[in-house]
Amino acid sequence: MFAIRLTEASDDAATRVVPIGPDGSSPAGELDAEVHALIKQTDGAGETGRITVLPRPLSRPARVLLAGTGDGDEAGWRAAGAAAIRAAGDDEVLEVLLPASAGEAALRGLAEGLWLGGYRYRDAPKAPRSGEVRIVAAHSPGYAETLTRAQTTAAATWLARDLTNTPSSVKNPEWFAEQIVAAAAERPGMTVTVRAGDELSRFGGLLAVGGGSVSPPRFVELSWNPPGATTHVVLVGKGITFDTGGISIKPRDGMKLMKKDMGGAAAVVAATLGAADLNLPVRVTALTPLAENAISGSAFRPGDVITHYDGTTSENLNSDAEGRIVLADALAYASEQLAPDLVLNLATLTGANAVALGKRTAALYSPDDELAAALAEAGAAAGERMWRLPLVEDYAENLRSDIADRVSAPGGPGSVMAALFLRDFFGGTRWAHLDMSAPSWSESDDADLSKGATGWGARTLLRFLSAPLDGRQKPGA
């Protein structure tokens, strides 16, 4: 990641960014007359994420970018930062003025926007940004910590994006597990366990889904357990490193982006590493069932009966509904082995998510009103939208099977049915499921999103884990 630092104004910056509010207010300083003359000539200069350019030939700074902050909330500052970094040159010194009236939320939004808007996939042909970014701000005791939190959040999102953008010709389950092990080794106090081969004998869903690939599955358990932690949060992320649909094969258009089908696993791993980086006083365990859903003579079939980690069985009706099958094993493992206080499940699970809620919003399911509200609040603060959908009890009848404990994909409202299927495996622990298939990918640069993988969920999880968890989200609280 490129560096952002707090500093005082100087006269050597090539480009200066001046935030503009909806009323045309700005901290332009000595450029006040030039800036306000341009604002008078420009309709909507303060609109969220809008950039207006003021060239200043033979002057310093040589260019001024007016960046609209909209309503001036954290989201507006995030969009302004992202737009400004995209408008700047890769190797130039960029100086951003923060008004004296702006608080820590504005600084966090601005910094996150700069980092997130400046993201480039680590193996992209274009070199990453190398220029310096300075934020000119009046001294505040909390600013250094705010900038650290913004950097950690952005770094977690960058990691989730990198993992998701990596082509599946590289990213098989073994490779993904190696990335997690390497990242954990850089952080004191973290532990990681990778299960493979005979160690997966009870993980019938994972073995079924991964059985058709030459790249065997893995089950990774990543843990942050600081001294004194009294709350244990388990994060479960779907980790299908490529999804052909299996024998229920996808059409080409549905398959070409399936390198992103491990976006949930990327988010929970990145958030757990971020929790360690921030030294959060909460125990966090990330579980990632990793498999490639491929086609071969050993691939699992529609009609097969699968025995999960908890000993219950599922009749597979659609091998392209594989995500819930691997997640079921992970949820059952968490319930039996980890004694969590709450379980959060993230998965690029259904196309029905996009049909119901569009490209930028995840579906949230939970029987727990307080937990659902806390997640929605964290997502709103982080800039990752979600909408709570119902676990319709009447639909659960459709999960009945004549030959197993349940069927895996009975049809009907796809996202809701998947959530009801998963609910069977959490064993009474406080639980929430996020179907984030649609917002895991962006077709273009859009505010704080860069084209490609969005890293959706990493920011929300870090906001949620940073909130006071003891009491409010303990069982029975």
Coordinates of C-alpha atoms in Angstrom, one line a residue:
M1 CA 0.0 0.0 0.0
F2 CA 1.1 3.5 -0.7
A3 CA 1.8 5.8 2.3
I4 CA -0.6 8.5 3.6
R5 CA 0.6 10.7 6.4
L6 CA -0.7 13.6 8.4
T7 CA 1.3 16.8 7.8
E8 CA 1.3 20.6 7.6
A9 CA 0.7 22.5 4.4
S10 CA 3.7 22.9 2.1
D11 CA 4.4 24.5 -1.2
D12 CA 6.0 21.5 -2.9
A13 CA 2.9 19.5 -3.6
A14 CA 2.2 19.0 -7.4
T15 CA -1.6 18.6 -6.8
R16 CA -3.7 19.9 -4.0
V17 CA -7.2 18.5 -3.2
V18 CA -9.7 20.9 -1.8
P19 CA -12.9 19.2 -0.4
I20 CA -16.1 21.0 -1.4
G21 CA -19.3 20.7 0.7
P22 CA -22.8 21.0 -0.7
D23 CA -23.0 24.6 0.2
G24 CA -19.7 25.4 -1.7
S25 CA -17.7 25.7 1.5
S26 CA -14.0 24.7 1.3
P27 CA -10.7 25.0 3.3
A28 CA -9.0 26.6 0.3
G29 CA -6.8 29.0 2.2
E30 CA -4.6 31.2 0.0
L31 CA -6.4 29.7 -3.0
D32 CA -9.8 30.8 -1.7
A33 CA -10.5 33.4 -4.5
E34 CA -9.6 31.0 -7.3
V35 CA -11.5 28.1 -5.9
H36 CA -14.7 30.1 -5.2
A37 CA -14.6 31.7 -8.6
L38 CA -14.5 28.2 -10.1
I39 CA -17.3 26.9 -7.8
K40 CA -19.5 29.8 -9.0
Q41 CA -19.0 28.7 -12.6
T42 CA -19.6 25.0 -11.8
D43 CA -23.0 23.5 -11.1
G44 CA -22.9 20.8 -8.4
A45 CA -19.2 21.0 -7.5
G46 CA -20.0 19.6 -4.1
E47 CA -21.8 16.6 -5.3
T48 CA -20.5 13.3 -3.8
G49 CA -17.4 12.2 -5.5
R50 CA -17.4 14.9 -8.2
I51 CA -14.0 16.2 -9.3
T52 CA -13.5 19.6 -10.8
V53 CA -10.0 20.5 -12.0
L54 CA -8.4 23.9 -11.6
P55 CA -5.2 24.2 -13.7
R56 CA -2.5 26.6 -12.4
P57 CA 0.3 26.7 -15.0
L58 CA 3.6 28.0 -13.7
S59 CA 2.2 28.0 -10.1
R60 CA 2.5 25.8 -7.1
P61 CA 0.5 23.7 -6.7
A62 CA 0.2 23.3 -10.4
R63 CA -3.2 21.8 -10.2
V64 CA -6.1 21.9 -7.7
L65 CA -8.8 19.2 -7.6
L66 CA -12.1 20.2 -6.1
A67 CA -13.5 17.0 -4.5
G68 CA -17.2 17.0 -3.7
T69 CA -18.1 15.5 -0.3
G70 CA -21.8 15.5 -0.7
D71 CA -23.6 15.7 2.7
G72 CA -20.2 15.6 4.4
D73 CA -20.8 12.2 6.1
E74 CA -18.2 9.5 6.2
A75 CA -19.5 8.0 3.0
G76 CA -19.2 11.3 1.2
W77 CA -15.6 11.8 2.4
R78 CA -14.8 8.2 1.3
A79 CA -16.1 8.9 -2.2
A80 CA -14.2 12.2 -2.4
G81 CA -11.0 10.5 -1.4
A82 CA -11.4 7.7 -4.0
A83 CA -12.2 10.2 -6.7
A84 CA -9.2 12.4 -5.9
I85 CA -6.7 9.6 -5.9
R86 CA -7.9 8.4 -9.3
A87 CA -7.6 11.9 -10.7
A88 CA -4.0 12.3 -9.4
G89 CA -0.9 11.1 -11.2
D90 CA 0.7 7.9 -10.0
D91 CA 4.0 9.4 -9.0
E92 CA 3.1 12.9 -7.9
V93 CA 2.9 14.4 -4.4
L94 CA -0.8 14.8 -3.5
E95 CA -1.8 17.1 -0.7
V96 CA -5.4 16.9 0.7
L97 CA -6.7 19.7 2.9
L98 CA -9.0 18.7 5.8
P99 CA -11.2 21.5 7.2
A100 CA -10.6 22.4 10.8
S101 CA -14.3 21.6 11.4
A102 CA -14.0 18.0 10.1
G103 CA -13.9 15.3 12.7
E104 CA -12.4 11.9 12.9
A105 CA -15.2 10.3 10.9
A106 CA -14.3 12.6 8.0
L107 CA -10.6 11.7 8.3
R108 CA -11.3 8.0 8.4
G109 CA -13.6 8.3 5.4
L110 CA -11.1 10.4 3.4
A111 CA -8.2 8.1 4.2
E112 CA -10.1 4.9 3.4
G113 CA -11.3 6.4 0.1
L114 CA -7.8 7.4 -0.9
W115 CA -6.5 3.9 -0.2
L116 CA -9.5 2.0 -1.6
G117 CA -9.7 4.2 -4.7
G118 CA -6.0 3.7 -5.3
Y119 CA -6.1 -0.1 -5.2
R120 CA -4.6 -2.1 -8.0
Y121 CA -4.4 -5.9 -8.2
R122 CA -0.9 -6.9 -7.2
D123 CA -0.3 -8.7 -10.5
A124 CA -1.8 -6.1 -12.8
P125 CA 0.4 -4.8 -15.6
K126 CA 0.2 -1.2 -14.4
A127 CA 2.6 -0.5 -11.5
P128 CA 1.1 0.5 -8.2
R129 CA 1.0 4.1 -7.1
S130 CA 4.3 5.4 -5.8
G131 CA 3.6 9.1 -5.1
E132 CA 3.3 10.5 -1.6
V133 CA -0.1 11.4 -0.2
R134 CA -0.4 14.0 2.6
I135 CA -3.4 15.0 4.6
V136 CA -3.1 18.5 5.9
A137 CA -5.1 18.6 9.2
A138 CA -5.1 20.6 12.4
H139 CA -3.7 18.4 15.2
S140 CA -6.1 16.2 17.0
P141 CA -5.1 13.5 19.6
G142 CA -7.3 10.9 18.0
Y143 CA -6.2 11.4 14.4
A144 CA -3.2 9.1 14.5
E145 CA -5.3 6.2 15.8
T146 CA -8.1 7.0 13.3
L147 CA -5.5 6.9 10.4
T148 CA -4.2 3.5 11.7
R149 CA -7.7 2.1 11.7
A150 CA -8.4 3.4 8.2
Q151 CA -5.1 1.9 7.0
T152 CA -5.8 -1.5 8.6
T153 CA -9.3 -1.6 7.2
A154 CA -8.0 -0.7 3.7
A155 CA -5.2 -3.2 3.9
A156 CA -7.7 -6.0 4.8
T157 CA -9.9 -5.0 1.9
W158 CA -6.8 -4.9 -0.4
L159 CA -5.9 -8.4 0.7
A160 CA -9.5 -9.7 0.1
R161 CA -9.5 -8.1 -3.3
D162 CA -6.1 -9.6 -4.2
L163 CA -7.1 -13.1 -3.2
T164 CA -10.4 -12.8 -5.1
N165 CA -8.8 -11.3 -8.2
T166 CA -6.2 -14.0 -8.4
P167 CA -6.9 -16.3 -11.4
S168 CA -8.0 -19.8 -10.6
S169 CA -5.1 -21.2 -12.6
V170 CA -3.1 -20.1 -9.6
K171 CA -5.6 -20.1 -6.9
N172 CA -6.4 -23.7 -6.0
P173 CA -7.2 -24.8 -2.4
E174 CA -3.6 -25.6 -1.5
W175 CA -2.4 -22.2 -2.7
F176 CA -5.1 -20.3 -0.8
A177 CA -4.2 -22.2 2.4
E178 CA -0.6 -21.3 1.9
Q179 CA -1.5 -17.6 1.7
I180 CA -3.3 -17.8 5.0
V181 CA -0.5 -19.6 6.7
A182 CA 2.1 -17.1 5.4
A183 CA -0.1 -14.1 6.5
A184 CA -0.6 -15.6 10.0
A185 CA 3.1 -16.2 10.4
E186 CA 3.7 -12.4 10.1
R187 CA 1.5 -11.7 13.1
P188 CA 2.4 -12.7 16.7
G189 CA -0.4 -14.4 18.6
M190 CA -2.1 -15.9 15.6
T191 CA -2.5 -19.7 15.0
V192 CA -3.5 -21.6 11.9
T193 CA -4.4 -25.2 11.2
V194 CA -4.7 -26.6 7.7
R195 CA -6.6 -29.9 7.4
A196 CA -6.3 -32.1 4.3
G197 CA -6.5 -35.7 3.2
D198 CA -7.6 -38.1 6.0
E199 CA -8.1 -35.2 8.4
L200 CA -11.2 -34.3 6.4
S201 CA -12.9 -37.7 6.9
R202 CA -15.8 -36.1 8.8
F203 CA -16.2 -33.2 6.3
G204 CA -18.5 -35.1 3.9
G205 CA -19.8 -32.0 2.2
L206 CA -16.3 -30.6 1.5
L207 CA -15.1 -34.0 0.2
A208 CA -18.1 -34.3 -2.1
V209 CA -17.7 -30.9 -3.6
G210 CA -13.9 -31.1 -4.0
G211 CA -13.9 -34.7 -5.2
G212 CA -14.1 -33.9 -8.9
S213 CA -10.9 -31.8 -9.0
V214 CA -7.3 -32.7 -9.3
S215 CA -6.7 -30.1 -6.6
P216 CA -7.8 -31.6 -3.3
P217 CA -9.8 -29.6 -0.7
R218 CA -8.5 -28.0 2.4
F219 CA -10.1 -26.8 5.6
V220 CA -8.3 -23.9 7.3
E221 CA -8.9 -22.6 10.8
L222 CA -7.3 -19.2 11.5
S223 CA -7.4 -17.9 15.1
W224 CA -6.8 -14.7 16.9
N225 CA -7.2 -15.3 20.7
P226 CA -5.8 -12.3 22.7
P227 CA -5.3 -12.6 26.5
G228 CA -8.4 -11.7 28.4
A229 CA -10.9 -12.1 25.5
T230 CA -14.3 -13.1 26.8
T231 CA -16.2 -13.2 23.5
H232 CA -15.6 -15.7 20.8
V233 CA -16.8 -14.8 17.3
V234 CA -16.5 -17.4 14.5
L235 CA -16.4 -16.2 10.9
V236 CA -17.2 -18.8 8.3
G237 CA -16.4 -18.0 4.6
K238 CA -17.3 -19.9 1.5
G239 CA -14.0 -20.8 -0.3
I240 CA -14.8 -22.3 -3.7
T241 CA -11.7 -21.4 -5.7
F242 CA -13.4 -22.0 -9.0
D243 CA -17.0 -23.1 -9.7
T244 CA -17.8 -24.9 -12.9
G245 CA -21.2 -25.8 -11.5
G246 CA -20.0 -29.4 -11.5
I247 CA -22.2 -31.9 -13.3
S248 CA -24.9 -29.3 -13.1
I249 CA -22.6 -27.2 -15.3
K250 CA -22.9 -23.5 -15.6
P251 CA -23.2 -21.7 -19.0
R252 CA -20.1 -19.8 -20.1
D253 CA -21.4 -16.4 -19.0
G254 CA -22.2 -17.8 -15.6
M255 CA -18.8 -19.4 -15.2
K256 CA -16.3 -16.8 -16.4
L257 CA -16.1 -14.9 -13.1
M258 CA -16.2 -17.9 -10.9
K259 CA -12.7 -17.2 -9.6
K260 CA -14.7 -14.9 -7.2
D261 CA -16.6 -17.7 -5.6
M262 CA -14.2 -17.6 -2.6
G263 CA -15.0 -14.0 -1.8
G264 CA -16.5 -14.9 1.5
A265 CA -13.4 -16.8 2.6
A266 CA -11.2 -13.9 1.5
A267 CA -13.3 -11.5 3.6
V268 CA -13.3 -13.5 6.8
V269 CA -9.5 -14.2 6.6
A270 CA -8.8 -10.6 5.9
A271 CA -11.0 -9.4 8.8
T272 CA -9.4 -11.9 11.2
L273 CA -5.9 -10.7 10.2
G274 CA -7.1 -7.1 10.6
A275 CA -8.4 -7.9 14.1
A276 CA -4.9 -9.1 15.1
D277 CA -3.3 -6.0 13.5
L278 CA -5.6 -3.8 15.6
N279 CA -5.1 -5.9 18.7
L280 CA -8.9 -6.1 19.2
P281 CA -9.8 -7.6 22.5
V282 CA -12.1 -10.3 21.0
R283 CA -11.4 -13.9 20.1
V284 CA -11.9 -14.4 16.4
T285 CA -11.8 -17.7 14.5
A286 CA -12.0 -17.8 10.7
L287 CA -13.1 -21.1 9.1
T288 CA -12.6 -21.5 5.4
P289 CA -13.7 -24.7 3.6
L290 CA -11.7 -24.6 0.4
A291 CA -12.5 -26.6 -2.7
E292 CA -12.7 -26.5 -6.5
N293 CA -16.1 -27.6 -7.9
A294 CA -14.9 -29.4 -11.0
I295 CA -16.3 -31.9 -13.5
S296 CA -14.8 -35.4 -13.8
G297 CA -15.7 -39.0 -13.2
S298 CA -15.2 -38.5 -9.5
A299 CA -17.5 -35.5 -9.3
F300 CA -20.5 -35.7 -7.0
R301 CA -23.9 -36.1 -8.7
P302 CA -27.4 -34.9 -8.3
G303 CA -29.2 -37.5 -6.2
D304 CA -26.1 -38.3 -4.1
V305 CA -26.6 -38.3 -0.3
I306 CA -23.9 -36.5 1.6
T307 CA -23.0 -37.1 5.3
H308 CA -21.9 -33.8 7.0
Y309 CA -19.6 -33.2 9.9
D310 CA -22.5 -33.4 12.4
G311 CA -23.6 -36.8 11.0
T312 CA -26.8 -35.5 9.4
T313 CA -27.4 -36.1 5.7
S314 CA -28.3 -34.0 2.7
E315 CA -29.7 -35.2 -0.6
N316 CA -27.9 -33.2 -3.3
L317 CA -30.3 -32.0 -6.0
N318 CA -27.9 -29.5 -7.8
S319 CA -24.1 -29.7 -7.9
D320 CA -24.1 -26.0 -8.7
A321 CA -25.6 -25.3 -5.2
E322 CA -22.2 -26.5 -3.7
G323 CA -21.5 -23.5 -1.5
R324 CA -24.1 -24.4 1.2
I325 CA -22.8 -28.0 1.3
V326 CA -19.3 -27.0 2.2
L327 CA -20.5 -24.3 4.6
A328 CA -22.7 -26.8 6.4
D329 CA -19.6 -28.8 7.5
A330 CA -17.9 -25.6 8.7
L331 CA -20.9 -24.5 10.7
A332 CA -21.3 -27.9 12.2
Y333 CA -17.6 -28.0 13.1
A334 CA -17.9 -24.5 14.7
S335 CA -20.9 -25.6 16.8
E336 CA -19.3 -28.8 18.0
Q337 CA -15.7 -27.9 18.5
L338 CA -15.4 -24.1 19.1
A339 CA -18.1 -23.1 21.6
P340 CA -18.6 -19.7 19.9
D341 CA -20.7 -16.9 21.3
L342 CA -21.9 -16.0 17.8
V343 CA -21.3 -17.2 14.2
L344 CA -21.2 -15.0 11.1
N345 CA -21.3 -16.7 7.7
L346 CA -20.3 -14.9 4.5
A347 CA -20.8 -16.5 1.1
T348 CA -21.1 -15.6 -2.6
L349 CA -24.0 -18.0 -2.5
T350 CA -26.8 -17.3 -4.9
G351 CA -27.6 -15.4 -8.0
A352 CA -31.0 -14.7 -6.4
N353 CA -29.2 -12.1 -4.2
A354 CA -28.6 -9.9 -7.2
V355 CA -32.1 -10.4 -8.5
A356 CA -33.6 -9.3 -5.2
L357 CA -31.3 -6.6 -4.2
G358 CA -29.2 -5.5 -7.1
K359 CA -25.4 -5.3 -7.5
R360 CA -24.4 -3.3 -4.4
T361 CA -26.4 -4.9 -1.6
A362 CA -26.0 -8.1 0.3
A363 CA -28.8 -10.2 1.8
L364 CA -28.7 -10.5 5.6
Y365 CA -30.4 -13.4 7.4
S366 CA -30.6 -13.9 11.1
P367 CA -33.2 -15.0 13.7
D368 CA -31.6 -12.5 16.1
D369 CA -32.9 -8.9 15.8
E370 CA -30.2 -7.4 17.9
L371 CA -27.4 -9.1 16.0
A372 CA -29.0 -8.3 12.6
A373 CA -29.2 -4.6 13.6
A374 CA -25.6 -4.5 14.8
L375 CA -24.4 -6.0 11.5
A376 CA -26.5 -3.6 9.4
E377 CA -25.1 -0.7 11.5
A378 CA -21.6 -1.8 10.9
G379 CA -22.2 -2.3 7.2
A380 CA -23.7 1.2 6.9
A381 CA -20.7 2.8 8.6
A382 CA -18.3 0.8 6.5
G383 CA -20.0 1.6 3.2
E384 CA -21.2 -2.0 2.6
R385 CA -24.9 -2.1 2.2
M386 CA -27.1 -5.1 3.3
W387 CA -30.8 -5.7 3.6
R388 CA -32.4 -8.1 6.0
L389 CA -34.6 -10.7 4.4
P390 CA -36.9 -13.1 6.2
L391 CA -36.2 -16.8 7.2
V392 CA -39.7 -17.8 6.2
E393 CA -40.7 -20.7 8.3
D394 CA -43.3 -22.0 5.9
Y395 CA -40.6 -22.5 3.2
A396 CA -38.6 -24.9 5.5
E397 CA -41.1 -27.7 4.5
N398 CA -39.5 -27.6 1.0
L399 CA -36.2 -28.9 2.5
R400 CA -37.7 -32.3 3.4
S401 CA -36.2 -35.3 1.7
D402 CA -37.5 -38.9 1.4
I403 CA -34.1 -40.4 1.7
A404 CA -32.0 -37.9 3.8
D405 CA -32.4 -35.4 6.6
R406 CA -32.9 -32.6 4.0
V407 CA -32.5 -31.7 0.4
S408 CA -29.8 -29.2 -0.6
A409 CA -31.5 -27.1 -3.2
P410 CA -35.3 -27.5 -3.4
G411 CA -35.9 -24.5 -5.7
G412 CA -38.2 -21.6 -4.8
P413 CA -36.8 -18.4 -3.4
G414 CA -33.1 -19.3 -3.9
S415 CA -31.4 -17.0 -1.4
V416 CA -34.0 -17.7 1.4
M417 CA -33.8 -21.5 0.8
A418 CA -30.0 -21.4 1.1
A419 CA -30.2 -19.5 4.4
L420 CA -32.8 -22.0 5.8
F421 CA -30.6 -24.9 4.8
L422 CA -27.6 -23.4 6.6
R423 CA -29.7 -22.6 9.7
D424 CA -29.9 -26.3 10.4
F425 CA -26.2 -26.5 11.2
F426 CA -25.5 -23.7 13.7
G427 CA -26.7 -25.6 16.7
G428 CA -28.5 -22.8 18.5
T429 CA -25.6 -20.4 18.6
R430 CA -26.4 -16.8 17.7
W431 CA -26.0 -16.7 14.0
A432 CA -26.2 -14.5 10.9
H433 CA -25.7 -15.3 7.2
L434 CA -24.7 -12.8 4.6
D435 CA -25.3 -13.7 0.9
M436 CA -22.9 -11.3 -0.7
S437 CA -22.6 -12.8 -4.2
A438 CA -23.7 -9.6 -6.0
P439 CA -21.6 -6.9 -4.2
S440 CA -18.5 -9.1 -4.3
W441 CA -17.7 -7.8 -7.8
S442 CA -17.8 -4.4 -9.5
E443 CA -17.9 -4.0 -13.3
S444 CA -16.3 -0.5 -13.0
D445 CA -14.6 1.9 -10.7
D446 CA -17.4 3.2 -8.5
A447 CA -16.7 5.5 -5.6
D448 CA -14.6 3.4 -3.2
L449 CA -14.8 0.3 -5.3
S450 CA -12.3 -0.6 -8.0
K451 CA -13.2 -2.6 -11.1
G452 CA -13.0 -6.3 -10.2
A453 CA -13.2 -7.8 -6.7
T454 CA -14.5 -5.5 -4.1
G455 CA -13.4 -7.4 -0.9
W456 CA -17.0 -7.0 0.3
G457 CA -17.4 -7.9 4.0
A458 CA -13.9 -7.2 5.3
R459 CA -14.8 -3.7 6.2
T460 CA -18.1 -4.6 7.8
L461 CA -16.6 -7.3 9.9
L462 CA -13.8 -5.1 11.2
R463 CA -16.3 -2.4 12.2
F464 CA -18.5 -5.0 13.8
L465 CA -15.6 -6.6 15.7
S466 CA -14.3 -3.2 16.8
A467 CA -17.6 -2.4 18.5
P468 CA -18.1 -3.3 22.2
L469 CA -19.1 -7.0 22.0
D470 CA -19.1 -8.0 25.6
G471 CA -22.6 -8.0 27.0
R472 CA -24.5 -6.6 24.0
Q473 CA -23.8 -9.7 21.8
K474 CA -23.2 -12.4 24.4
P475 CA -25.7 -15.2 24.3
G476 CA -28.9 -14.2 26.2
A477 CA -27.9 -10.6 26.4

